[in-house]
Short mmCIF file of C-alpha atoms in Angstrom, two decimals:
data_model
loop_
_atom_site.label_atom_id
_atom_site.label_comp_id
_atom_site.label_asym_id
_atom_site.label_seq_id
_atom_site.Cartn_x
_atom_site.Cartn_y
_atom_site.Cartn_z
CA MET A 1 0.00 0.00 0.00
CA ALA A 2 1.13 3.54 -0.67
CA THR A 3 1.95 5.77 2.26
CA GLU A 4 0.57 9.29 2.11
CA THR A 5 1.95 12.58 3.36
CA SER A 6 -0.88 15.02 4.02
CA LEU A 7 -0.66 18.43 2.39
CA GLU A 8 -2.38 21.42 3.93
CA GLU A 9 -3.84 23.26 0.97
CA VAL A 10 -3.84 26.86 2.07
CA ALA A 11 -3.17 28.96 -1.03
CA GLY A 12 -0.54 31.63 -0.63
CA THR A 13 0.62 30.58 2.84
CA GLY A 14 4.03 29.28 3.81
CA THR A 15 2.48 26.18 5.42
CA ALA A 16 1.63 24.47 2.12
CA ALA A 17 4.98 25.34 0.58
CA GLU A 18 6.94 24.07 3.56
CA THR A 19 4.94 20.83 3.70
CA VAL A 20 5.50 20.04 0.03
CA GLN A 21 9.18 20.97 0.13
CA ALA A 22 9.84 18.86 3.22
CA ALA A 23 8.12 15.85 1.67
CA PHE A 24 9.99 16.40 -1.59
CA GLU A 25 13.42 16.52 0.08
CA SER A 26 12.78 13.47 2.25
CA ALA A 27 11.72 11.24 -0.64
CA GLY A 28 15.19 10.67 -2.10
CA ASP A 29 16.04 10.51 -5.80
CA GLU A 30 13.32 8.11 -6.93
CA PRO A 31 11.36 9.24 -10.00
CA ILE A 32 8.23 11.34 -9.53
CA GLN A 33 4.89 10.10 -10.81
CA ILE A 34 1.65 12.12 -10.82
CA ILE A 35 -1.75 10.41 -10.74
CA VAL A 36 -5.01 12.33 -11.28
CA SER A 37 -8.40 10.81 -10.45
CA ARG A 38 -11.27 12.32 -12.44
CA LYS A 39 -13.81 10.62 -10.17
CA ASP A 40 -12.37 12.11 -6.96
CA GLN A 41 -11.06 15.33 -8.54
CA ARG A 42 -7.78 14.69 -6.72
CA LEU A 43 -4.10 14.70 -7.67
CA LYS A 44 -1.39 12.72 -5.89
CA VAL A 45 2.37 13.00 -6.34
CA TYR A 46 4.31 9.77 -5.80
CA ARG A 47 7.97 9.11 -5.08
CA GLY A 48 8.10 5.36 -5.48
CA GLN A 49 5.12 4.16 -3.44
CA GLU A 50 5.05 7.15 -1.11
CA VAL A 51 2.56 9.97 -1.63
CA ILE A 52 4.53 13.16 -1.05
CA ALA A 53 1.83 15.68 -1.98
CA THR A 54 -1.88 15.83 -2.69
CA SER A 55 -4.28 18.45 -3.96
CA ARG A 56 -7.79 18.98 -5.20
CA VAL A 57 -8.07 19.65 -8.94
CA SER A 58 -10.71 20.53 -11.48
CA THR A 59 -10.72 18.53 -14.73
CA GLY A 60 -12.71 19.07 -17.93
CA LYS A 61 -16.45 19.69 -17.80
CA ALA A 62 -19.07 18.02 -20.01
CA GLY A 63 -18.20 18.55 -23.66
CA HIS A 64 -14.56 19.28 -22.77
CA SER A 65 -13.60 16.13 -20.88
CA THR A 66 -9.97 15.72 -19.85
CA PRO A 67 -8.65 12.64 -21.67
CA THR A 68 -7.64 9.62 -19.62
CA GLY A 69 -4.41 7.75 -20.22
CA ILE A 70 -0.64 7.88 -19.77
CA PHE A 71 1.21 11.14 -20.48
CA SER A 72 4.55 12.84 -19.85
CA ILE A 73 5.40 16.45 -19.10
CA LEU A 74 6.54 17.78 -22.47
CA GLU A 75 7.06 21.45 -21.68
CA LYS A 76 7.13 23.74 -18.64
CA LYS A 77 6.44 27.50 -18.54
CA ARG A 78 6.03 29.70 -15.48
CA GLN A 79 4.04 32.21 -17.53
CA HIS A 80 1.89 30.92 -20.34
CA PHE A 81 -1.19 32.19 -22.14
CA SER A 82 -3.72 30.02 -23.93
CA ASN A 83 -3.60 30.13 -27.71
CA ILE A 84 -7.10 28.59 -27.83
CA TYR A 85 -9.17 30.53 -25.27
CA ASP A 86 -8.56 34.26 -25.74
CA SER A 87 -5.03 34.28 -24.31
CA ALA A 88 -6.30 33.18 -20.90
CA PRO A 89 -3.44 33.12 -18.35
CA MET A 90 -2.14 29.64 -17.45
CA PRO A 91 0.59 30.15 -14.81
CA TYR A 92 2.95 27.28 -14.01
CA MET A 93 1.88 25.42 -17.13
CA GLN A 94 3.09 21.83 -17.55
CA ARG A 95 2.11 20.56 -20.99
CA LEU A 96 0.87 16.96 -21.44
CA THR A 97 -0.08 17.05 -25.14
CA TRP A 98 0.76 19.37 -28.00
CA SER A 99 -2.98 19.63 -28.75
CA GLY A 100 -3.55 21.66 -25.58
CA VAL A 101 -3.96 19.52 -22.44
CA ALA A 102 -1.87 20.73 -19.49
CA LEU A 103 -1.59 21.10 -15.72
CA HIS A 104 -1.75 24.77 -14.68
CA GLU A 105 -2.71 27.19 -11.91
CA SER A 106 -6.21 28.64 -11.81
CA ASN A 107 -8.23 31.01 -9.60
CA SER A 108 -11.23 28.69 -9.96
CA VAL A 109 -10.69 25.13 -8.72
CA PRO A 110 -14.06 23.83 -7.51
CA ASN A 111 -14.54 20.24 -6.37
CA TYR A 112 -16.12 19.29 -9.68
CA PRO A 113 -15.13 19.28 -13.39
CA ALA A 114 -15.12 22.86 -14.67
CA SER A 115 -12.20 23.33 -17.10
CA HIS A 116 -12.03 23.21 -20.89
CA GLY A 117 -9.94 20.02 -20.78
CA CYS A 118 -6.88 20.97 -18.72
CA VAL A 119 -6.25 19.98 -15.11
CA ARG A 120 -6.63 23.09 -12.95
CA LEU A 121 -4.45 23.39 -9.84
CA PRO A 122 -4.96 25.67 -6.83
CA ARG A 123 -2.77 28.72 -6.37
CA GLY A 124 0.24 27.86 -4.21
CA PHE A 125 0.20 24.17 -4.98
CA ALA A 126 0.73 24.77 -8.72
CA SER A 127 4.03 26.57 -8.11
CA GLU A 128 5.26 23.90 -5.70
CA LEU A 129 4.40 21.09 -8.11
CA PHE A 130 6.19 23.04 -10.85
CA SER A 131 9.37 23.10 -8.76
CA MET A 132 9.19 19.34 -8.08
CA THR A 133 8.86 18.01 -11.63
CA GLU A 134 11.10 17.72 -14.67
CA ARG A 135 10.32 17.27 -18.34
CA GLY A 136 9.55 13.63 -19.02
CA ALA A 137 7.89 12.93 -15.64
CA HIS A 138 4.89 10.65 -16.09
CA VAL A 139 1.35 11.88 -15.48
CA ILE A 140 -1.51 9.39 -15.32
CA ILE A 141 -5.10 10.58 -15.66
CA ALA A 142 -7.54 7.88 -14.61
CA ASN A 143 -11.28 7.62 -14.08
CA ARG A 144 -10.71 6.16 -10.63
CA GLU A 145 -8.06 6.21 -7.94
CA ALA A 146 -4.92 4.28 -8.90
CA GLU A 147 -1.59 3.74 -7.16
CA PRO A 148 1.77 2.12 -8.01
CA GLN A 149 2.28 -1.45 -6.80
CA LEU A 150 5.58 -3.34 -6.52
CA ILE A 151 5.86 -6.05 -9.18
CA GLU A 152 8.41 -8.76 -10.03
CA SER A 153 8.80 -10.53 -13.36
CA ALA A 154 11.60 -12.08 -15.39
CA THR A 155 10.34 -10.05 -18.37
CA LEU A 156 11.30 -6.75 -16.72
CA PHE A 157 14.68 -5.27 -17.65
CA GLN A 158 17.72 -5.03 -15.38
CA PRO A 159 20.97 -3.07 -15.94
CA GLU A 160 23.64 -5.25 -17.51
CA ASN A 161 26.91 -4.59 -19.29
CA VAL A 162 26.80 -6.71 -22.42
CA GLU A 163 28.96 -7.09 -25.52
CA LEU A 164 26.53 -5.85 -28.13
CA ALA A 165 28.64 -6.26 -31.27
CA SER A 166 28.12 -10.03 -31.48
CA LYS A 167 24.44 -9.83 -30.50
CA LEU A 168 23.56 -7.03 -32.89
CA SER A 169 25.16 -8.86 -35.81
CA GLU A 170 22.14 -11.16 -35.60
CA LEU A 171 19.72 -8.28 -36.19
CA SER A 172 18.09 -7.87 -39.59
CA LEU A 173 19.32 -4.34 -40.31
CA GLY A 174 19.24 -4.74 -44.06
CA PRO A 175 20.02 -7.16 -46.90
CA ALA A 176 23.76 -7.58 -46.42
CA GLU A 177 26.29 -10.24 -45.47
CA PRO A 178 27.05 -10.53 -41.73
CA ALA A 179 29.99 -8.43 -40.59
CA LYS A 180 33.16 -10.41 -39.96
CA GLY A 181 36.21 -9.42 -37.95
CA HIS A 182 34.68 -6.22 -36.59
CA GLY A 183 35.28 -5.73 -32.87
CA LYS A 184 33.55 -3.12 -30.72
CA LEU A 185 36.38 -0.60 -30.92
CA GLU A 186 36.47 -0.73 -34.67
CA LEU A 187 32.70 -0.43 -34.91
CA LEU A 188 32.77 2.68 -32.73
CA SER A 189 35.55 4.35 -34.74
CA ASP A 190 34.89 7.22 -37.12
CA LYS A 191 36.47 5.35 -40.01
CA PRO A 192 33.74 4.43 -42.51
CA SER A 193 33.32 0.73 -43.16
CA GLU A 194 32.92 -0.82 -46.58
CA ASP A 195 30.52 -3.41 -45.21
CA PRO A 196 26.92 -1.98 -45.25
CA LEU A 197 25.83 -4.08 -42.28
CA ALA A 198 28.95 -3.11 -40.31
CA ALA A 199 28.17 0.56 -41.00
CA LYS A 200 24.62 0.12 -39.65
CA LEU A 201 25.91 -1.71 -36.61
CA SER A 202 28.41 1.08 -36.02
CA MET A 203 25.65 3.70 -36.14
CA ARG A 204 23.46 1.70 -33.74
CA LEU A 205 26.29 1.16 -31.25
CA ASN A 206 27.28 4.83 -31.36
CA LEU A 207 23.67 5.86 -30.71
CA LEU A 208 23.29 3.47 -27.78
CA ASP A 209 26.59 4.61 -26.30
CA GLN A 210 25.49 8.27 -26.46
CA VAL A 211 22.21 7.50 -24.69
CA ARG A 212 24.00 5.47 -22.04
CA GLN A 213 26.50 8.24 -21.36
CA SER A 214 23.68 10.78 -21.01
CA LYS A 215 22.08 8.62 -18.25
CA ALA A 216 18.68 9.73 -19.52
CA PRO A 217 15.81 7.34 -18.71
CA ILE A 218 14.44 5.37 -21.63
CA ARG A 219 10.82 4.82 -22.62
CA VAL A 220 9.72 1.37 -23.80
CA PHE A 221 6.36 0.73 -25.44
CA ILE A 222 4.88 -2.72 -26.07
CA THR A 223 1.80 -3.27 -28.20
CA ARG A 224 0.25 -5.54 -30.79
CA GLN A 225 1.75 -5.77 -34.26
CA PRO A 226 0.08 -2.92 -36.20
CA ARG A 227 -1.05 -3.09 -39.84
CA GLY A 228 1.67 -0.69 -41.07
CA ASN A 229 4.33 -2.93 -39.57
CA LEU A 230 2.80 -5.93 -41.33
CA VAL A 231 3.64 -4.34 -44.69
CA ARG A 232 7.13 -3.45 -43.53
CA GLU A 233 7.75 -6.94 -42.16
CA VAL A 234 6.66 -8.40 -45.51
CA GLN A 235 9.09 -6.09 -47.29
CA VAL A 236 11.96 -7.05 -44.96
CA MET A 237 11.27 -10.75 -45.40
CA LEU A 238 10.96 -10.51 -49.19
CA ASN A 239 14.29 -8.68 -49.39
CA SER A 240 15.98 -11.23 -47.13
CA LEU A 241 14.77 -14.03 -49.43
CA GLY A 242 16.14 -12.29 -52.53
CA PHE A 243 12.91 -10.72 -53.83
CA ASP A 244 13.45 -6.97 -54.27
CA ALA A 245 10.58 -5.20 -52.46
CA GLY A 246 12.38 -1.85 -52.31
CA GLU A 247 13.06 0.13 -49.16
CA PRO A 248 11.13 -1.31 -46.17
CA ASP A 249 8.93 1.74 -45.53
CA GLY A 250 5.58 0.15 -44.66
CA LEU A 251 4.03 1.40 -47.91
CA ALA A 252 2.83 -1.24 -50.36
CA GLY A 253 3.89 0.05 -53.79
CA LYS A 254 4.57 -1.47 -57.19
CA ALA A 255 7.95 -2.93 -56.21
CA THR A 256 6.45 -4.63 -53.16
CA TYR A 257 3.61 -6.27 -55.10
CA ASN A 258 5.97 -7.35 -57.88
CA ALA A 259 8.12 -9.04 -55.23
CA VAL A 260 5.01 -10.71 -53.73
CA ARG A 261 4.03 -12.12 -57.13
CA ALA A 262 7.58 -13.33 -57.74
CA PHE A 263 7.60 -15.13 -54.38
CA ILE A 264 4.25 -16.82 -55.10
CA GLU A 265 5.49 -17.87 -58.56
CA ALA A 266 8.70 -19.33 -57.10
CA ARG A 267 6.61 -21.20 -54.53
CA LYS A 268 4.55 -23.03 -57.16
CA GLY A 269 4.91 -26.79 -57.19
CA SER A 270 5.88 -27.00 -53.52
CA ILE A 271 3.90 -28.91 -50.90
CA GLU A 272 3.11 -25.63 -49.11
CA ALA A 273 1.71 -24.09 -52.30
CA ASN A 274 -0.69 -27.00 -52.73
CA THR A 275 -1.83 -27.16 -49.09
CA GLU A 276 -1.79 -23.41 -48.34
CA PRO A 277 -2.21 -21.45 -51.60
CA LEU A 278 -1.56 -17.71 -51.48
CA LYS A 279 -3.13 -14.72 -53.19
CA ALA A 280 -1.19 -11.64 -54.27
CA VAL A 281 -2.33 -9.68 -51.22
CA ILE A 282 -0.39 -8.55 -48.18
CA ASP A 283 -1.90 -10.33 -45.19
CA LYS A 284 -0.94 -12.52 -42.25
CA ASP A 285 -0.98 -15.67 -44.39
CA LEU A 286 1.64 -14.20 -46.73
CA LEU A 287 3.84 -13.13 -43.81
CA ALA A 288 3.53 -16.59 -42.25
CA ALA A 289 4.61 -18.19 -45.55
CA LEU A 290 7.60 -15.83 -45.77
CA TYR A 291 8.67 -16.68 -42.22
CA HIS A 292 8.34 -20.38 -42.98
CA ALA A 293 10.39 -20.02 -46.18
CA ALA A 294 13.11 -18.20 -44.23
CA GLY A 295 13.09 -20.79 -41.45
CA LYS A 296 12.19 -18.22 -38.78
CA GLY A 297 9.27 -20.00 -37.12
CA GLU A 298 6.13 -18.15 -36.06
CA VAL A 299 5.16 -14.63 -37.11
CA PRO A 300 5.66 -12.00 -34.38
CA THR A 301 2.38 -10.94 -32.77
CA GLY A 302 3.68 -7.82 -31.03
CA HIS A 303 6.08 -4.92 -31.41
CA ILE A 304 8.41 -3.06 -29.05
CA TYR A 305 9.51 0.58 -29.43
CA VAL A 306 12.24 2.40 -27.52
CA ARG A 307 12.70 6.18 -27.09
CA SER A 308 14.92 8.52 -25.12
CA ASN A 309 14.79 12.31 -24.74
CA PHE A 310 11.54 12.38 -26.77
CA LYS A 311 13.30 10.76 -29.78
CA PRO A 312 13.04 7.24 -31.26
CA LEU A 313 15.98 4.88 -30.76
CA PHE A 314 14.88 1.59 -32.35
CA ASP A 315 11.98 -0.85 -32.58
CA ALA A 316 11.63 -4.57 -33.22
CA PRO A 317 9.02 -7.34 -33.53
CA ILE A 318 8.32 -9.51 -30.47
CA MET A 319 6.01 -12.39 -29.53
CA ILE A 320 2.86 -12.01 -27.44
CA LYS A 321 1.39 -15.33 -26.40
CA ASN A 322 -2.40 -15.84 -26.51
CA PRO A 323 -2.93 -12.80 -28.77
CA SER A 324 -6.73 -13.11 -28.58
CA GLU A 325 -6.57 -12.07 -24.91
CA PRO A 326 -6.41 -8.33 -24.07
CA LEU A 327 -3.21 -6.72 -22.84
CA GLY A 328 -4.91 -3.88 -21.01
CA VAL A 329 -3.06 -0.66 -20.16
CA HIS A 330 -0.07 -0.59 -17.80
CA LEU A 331 2.69 1.81 -16.80
CA LEU A 332 5.72 0.18 -15.18
CA THR A 333 8.40 2.46 -13.73
CA ALA A 334 11.92 1.51 -12.62
CA THR A 335 13.34 2.70 -9.29
CA HIS A 336 16.58 1.99 -7.43
CA SER A 337 16.47 -1.12 -5.26
CA SER A 338 16.98 -0.33 -1.57
CA SER A 339 18.14 -3.87 -0.82
CA GLU A 340 20.42 -4.81 -3.72
CA ALA A 341 22.95 -2.49 -5.37
CA GLY A 342 22.76 -2.27 -9.14
CA LYS A 343 19.28 -3.75 -9.26
CA LEU A 344 16.03 -2.03 -10.22
CA ASN A 345 12.65 -2.39 -8.58
CA TRP A 346 9.60 -2.00 -10.79
CA LEU A 347 6.28 -0.35 -9.89
CA SER A 348 3.10 -1.00 -11.86
CA VAL A 349 -0.01 1.13 -12.34
CA ASN A 350 -2.93 -0.66 -13.98
CA LEU A 351 -5.56 1.36 -15.88
CA THR A 352 -9.07 0.61 -17.11
CA ASP A 353 -9.59 0.46 -20.88
CA ARG A 354 -12.75 -0.87 -22.53
CA TYR A 355 -13.17 -1.85 -26.17
CA ASN A 356 -16.42 -1.91 -28.11
CA GLU A 357 -17.22 -4.74 -30.52
CA THR A 358 -15.71 -2.93 -33.50
CA MET A 359 -12.42 -2.35 -31.66
CA GLN A 360 -12.31 -5.95 -30.45
CA SER A 361 -12.80 -7.19 -34.00
CA SER A 362 -10.11 -4.82 -35.31
CA LEU A 363 -7.61 -5.93 -32.67
CA GLY A 364 -8.54 -9.59 -32.95
CA LEU A 365 -9.33 -10.03 -29.26
CA GLU A 366 -12.21 -10.76 -26.92
CA GLN A 367 -12.69 -8.64 -23.80
CA ASP A 368 -14.68 -9.78 -20.78
CA GLN A 369 -16.68 -6.68 -19.84
CA GLU A 370 -17.37 -8.08 -16.36
CA LEU A 371 -13.68 -7.54 -15.53
CA GLY A 372 -14.12 -3.80 -16.06
CA GLY A 373 -11.34 -3.50 -18.65
CA LEU A 374 -8.61 -4.42 -16.17
CA VAL A 375 -5.86 -7.00 -16.81
CA ALA A 376 -3.31 -8.08 -14.18
CA SER A 377 0.15 -6.68 -15.03
CA ALA A 378 1.97 -9.85 -13.94
CA ASP A 379 -0.19 -12.01 -16.22
CA VAL A 380 0.53 -9.76 -19.22
CA LEU A 381 4.29 -9.75 -18.60
CA ASP A 382 4.28 -13.56 -18.56
CA ARG A 383 2.87 -13.51 -22.12
CA ILE A 384 5.59 -11.26 -23.59
CA GLU A 385 8.68 -12.80 -25.23
CA ILE A 386 11.46 -10.38 -26.23
CA PRO A 387 14.34 -11.51 -28.50
CA GLU A 388 17.73 -11.74 -26.80
CA GLU A 389 19.41 -9.13 -29.01
CA VAL A 390 16.58 -6.63 -28.31
CA ARG A 391 16.69 -7.29 -24.57
CA ALA A 392 20.48 -6.81 -24.55
CA GLN A 393 20.16 -3.29 -25.96
CA ILE A 394 17.50 -2.28 -23.43
CA ASP A 395 19.42 -3.83 -20.51
CA LEU A 396 22.40 -1.69 -21.50
CA LEU A 397 20.33 1.53 -21.27
CA VAL A 398 17.74 0.93 -18.55
CA ASN A 399 18.10 2.92 -15.31
CA SER A 400 16.02 4.44 -12.53
CA GLY A 401 13.20 6.49 -14.04
CA SER A 402 12.92 4.34 -17.17
CA SER A 403 9.45 3.05 -17.92
CA ILE A 404 7.48 0.46 -19.89
CA THR A 405 4.03 1.24 -21.28
CA ILE A 406 1.79 -1.58 -22.50
CA SER A 407 -1.42 -1.10 -24.49
CA ASP A 408 -3.58 -2.97 -27.01
CA ARG A 409 -4.45 0.22 -28.89
CA GLY A 410 -0.90 1.31 -29.72
CA PHE A 411 0.27 4.85 -28.97
CA SER A 412 -2.23 7.57 -29.79
CA HIS A 413 -2.22 10.36 -32.38
CA GLU A 414 -0.84 12.61 -29.63
CA THR A 415 2.48 10.75 -29.95
CA THR A 416 4.55 12.72 -32.45
CA PRO A 417 7.61 11.38 -34.36
CA VAL A 418 9.82 13.66 -32.24
CA GLY A 419 8.95 15.71 -29.18
CA THR A 420 6.90 13.32 -27.02
CA ASP A 421 7.15 10.10 -25.10
CA PHE A 422 4.60 7.37 -25.85
CA ILE A 423 1.17 8.87 -25.13
CA VAL A 424 -1.61 6.32 -24.60
CA LEU A 425 -5.28 7.31 -24.42
CA THR A 426 -7.84 5.07 -22.73
CA LYS A 427 -11.61 4.71 -22.75
CA PRO A 428 -12.56 3.62 -19.26
CA ASP A 429 -16.28 3.51 -20.07
CA LEU A 430 -18.14 2.35 -23.16
CA PRO A 431 -20.66 4.83 -24.64
CA SER A 432 -24.19 3.76 -23.76
CA ALA A 433 -27.17 4.21 -26.05
CA ARG A 434 -29.93 6.55 -24.82
CA PRO A 435 -32.78 4.42 -23.44
CA VAL A 436 -36.01 4.55 -25.41
CA ARG A 437 -39.10 4.60 -23.18
CA GLN A 438 -41.53 1.86 -24.11
CA ALA A 439 -45.25 2.24 -23.36
CA SER A 440 -46.49 -0.18 -20.72
CA ALA A 441 -49.15 -2.81 -21.43
CA ALA A 442 -51.67 -0.84 -19.35
CA GLU A 443 -50.95 2.32 -21.37
CA ASN A 444 -51.37 0.44 -24.67
CA GLN A 445 -54.77 -0.90 -23.54
CA LYS A 446 -56.03 2.41 -22.19
CA VAL A 447 -58.99 3.76 -24.17
CA VAL A 448 -59.63 7.48 -24.27
CA LYS A 449 -63.35 8.10 -23.75
CA PRO A 450 -65.04 11.07 -25.43
CA LYS A 451 -65.94 13.96 -23.18
CA LYS A 452 -69.57 13.96 -22.12
CA LEU A 453 -71.64 16.98 -23.19
CA ALA A 454 -74.09 18.80 -20.96
CA ARG A 455 -77.83 18.48 -21.79
CA ASN A 456 -78.07 21.87 -23.53
CA ASP A 457 -74.58 21.80 -25.07
CA LYS A 458 -74.08 21.31 -28.79
CA PRO A 459 -70.92 20.19 -30.51
CA ALA A 460 -68.93 23.16 -31.67
CA LEU A 461 -68.41 23.47 -35.37
CA VAL A 462 -64.79 23.85 -36.36
CA GLU A 463 -64.35 26.35 -39.14
CA GLU A 464 -61.68 25.29 -41.58
CA LYS A 465 -59.28 28.03 -42.45
CA PRO A 466 -58.35 28.36 -46.11
CA ALA A 467 -54.87 27.20 -46.88
CA ARG A 468 -52.35 29.97 -47.37
CA LYS A 469 -51.09 30.19 -50.91
CA GLY A 470 -47.71 31.31 -52.01
CA LEU A 471 -46.94 33.73 -54.83
CA PHE A 472 -46.20 30.91 -57.25
CA SER A 473 -49.57 29.25 -56.54
CA LEU A 474 -51.44 32.58 -56.99
CA LEU A 475 -49.76 33.17 -60.35
CA MET A 476 -50.58 29.65 -61.48
CA ASN A 477 -54.22 30.08 -60.46
CA ARG A 478 -54.34 33.41 -62.23
CA GLY A 479 -52.96 31.80 -65.37
CA SER A 480 -55.60 29.07 -65.17
CA SER A 481 -58.41 31.64 -64.88
CA LEU A 482 -57.17 33.55 -67.91
CA THR A 483 -57.04 30.34 -69.89
CA GLU A 484 -60.58 29.50 -68.99
CA VAL A 485 -61.77 32.96 -70.10
CA LYS A 486 -60.02 32.65 -73.46
CA THR A 487 -61.49 29.26 -74.24
CA ARG A 488 -65.06 30.08 -73.48
#
């Protein structure tokens, strides 16, 4: 369970500032994590599993709901003015998306949703929170209260010094012969290599070394294999088998389809062609046939992406067992182990995410709605298999503050090619149709009786009013009258 340090929220007094600062200094150097509950209209700041500050907030009102999901602080400004709402002041702004969602100070922070989508913070607390955070700190916005829990799994990464040159030579970095006789020192030298694969390996090793020296935390994202990657994987496999599909860019053009047709033609007459015929379309069956032809076993069902300092480092296919089962949404954050030097502890926050029937069909999964869109983090980690050469690169870079995000949906449109971490949006509740009131059986059988008249009363005659005619009708009638006169 998380331990909580109470914060006296008295705006503009020294008491609140001193309380936050004391909690902040006593928490050590573990990474900060902010969790906002829309249901409770509360914000909690965590250092590891300890709550070091709390505050009331005001999230988006109806029609301007604050999105739920996993975010990072992208930008910080002490003085900022809205470029959407008439240059409204937004002091101590901490941006979560480039589309306009942020944490910021406000004079109006009621205990209910009232903003246009941002998370409003009380005066006094906003400045203290601003001083506690850094760019890249994770912010979770949930529909309910959530807290980090300690988790252990062999799938989680641990710092390790590994010799990458031999491991990375196994990566498919392009159609080239494996590098021979290239040690790590030579790969890291500035002297250009004549071997294309050796040059790519040199670039990768240089990049990893720079990130490691910077000691910046890395961001890892695990999701299902998306459609765009299916095309790229087909292109990579075709090229590796000697069928020129062009540059693996995820775009199915003329060269790609020509290579597909050439592969199908070369496959004719084989046992596989007779038992599992293929069409000239890019689908999972084609990718499975390419993997079988290359002797690589099963087709990857997932993908892993790695970023640092809001920039992509690399990505690779992985295996997710039981792909018809949901992954859910999880944020796992690494912290220093207090019991074992050089080891990382991992904390997990589990979020609700519901999928409608269309989304389930698109993702190829079945979600049990009775579970409320939650999936146990430990169960999901047990289903993830990461190739050794990919794990070696991440183990080289991982440190305290690094994180792993897992989601079925993939990262959202808020994730830009450069300038963000992996932003994941969730839908904690499914939209419900408006109920249509059905008439009861008694109402359907009810007969309306005519009103009784008094003895001397007579039914009133309703005088019908002549229909109003437009100008066009009047002209037509006038034309008809003239015609009748002429033909008499």
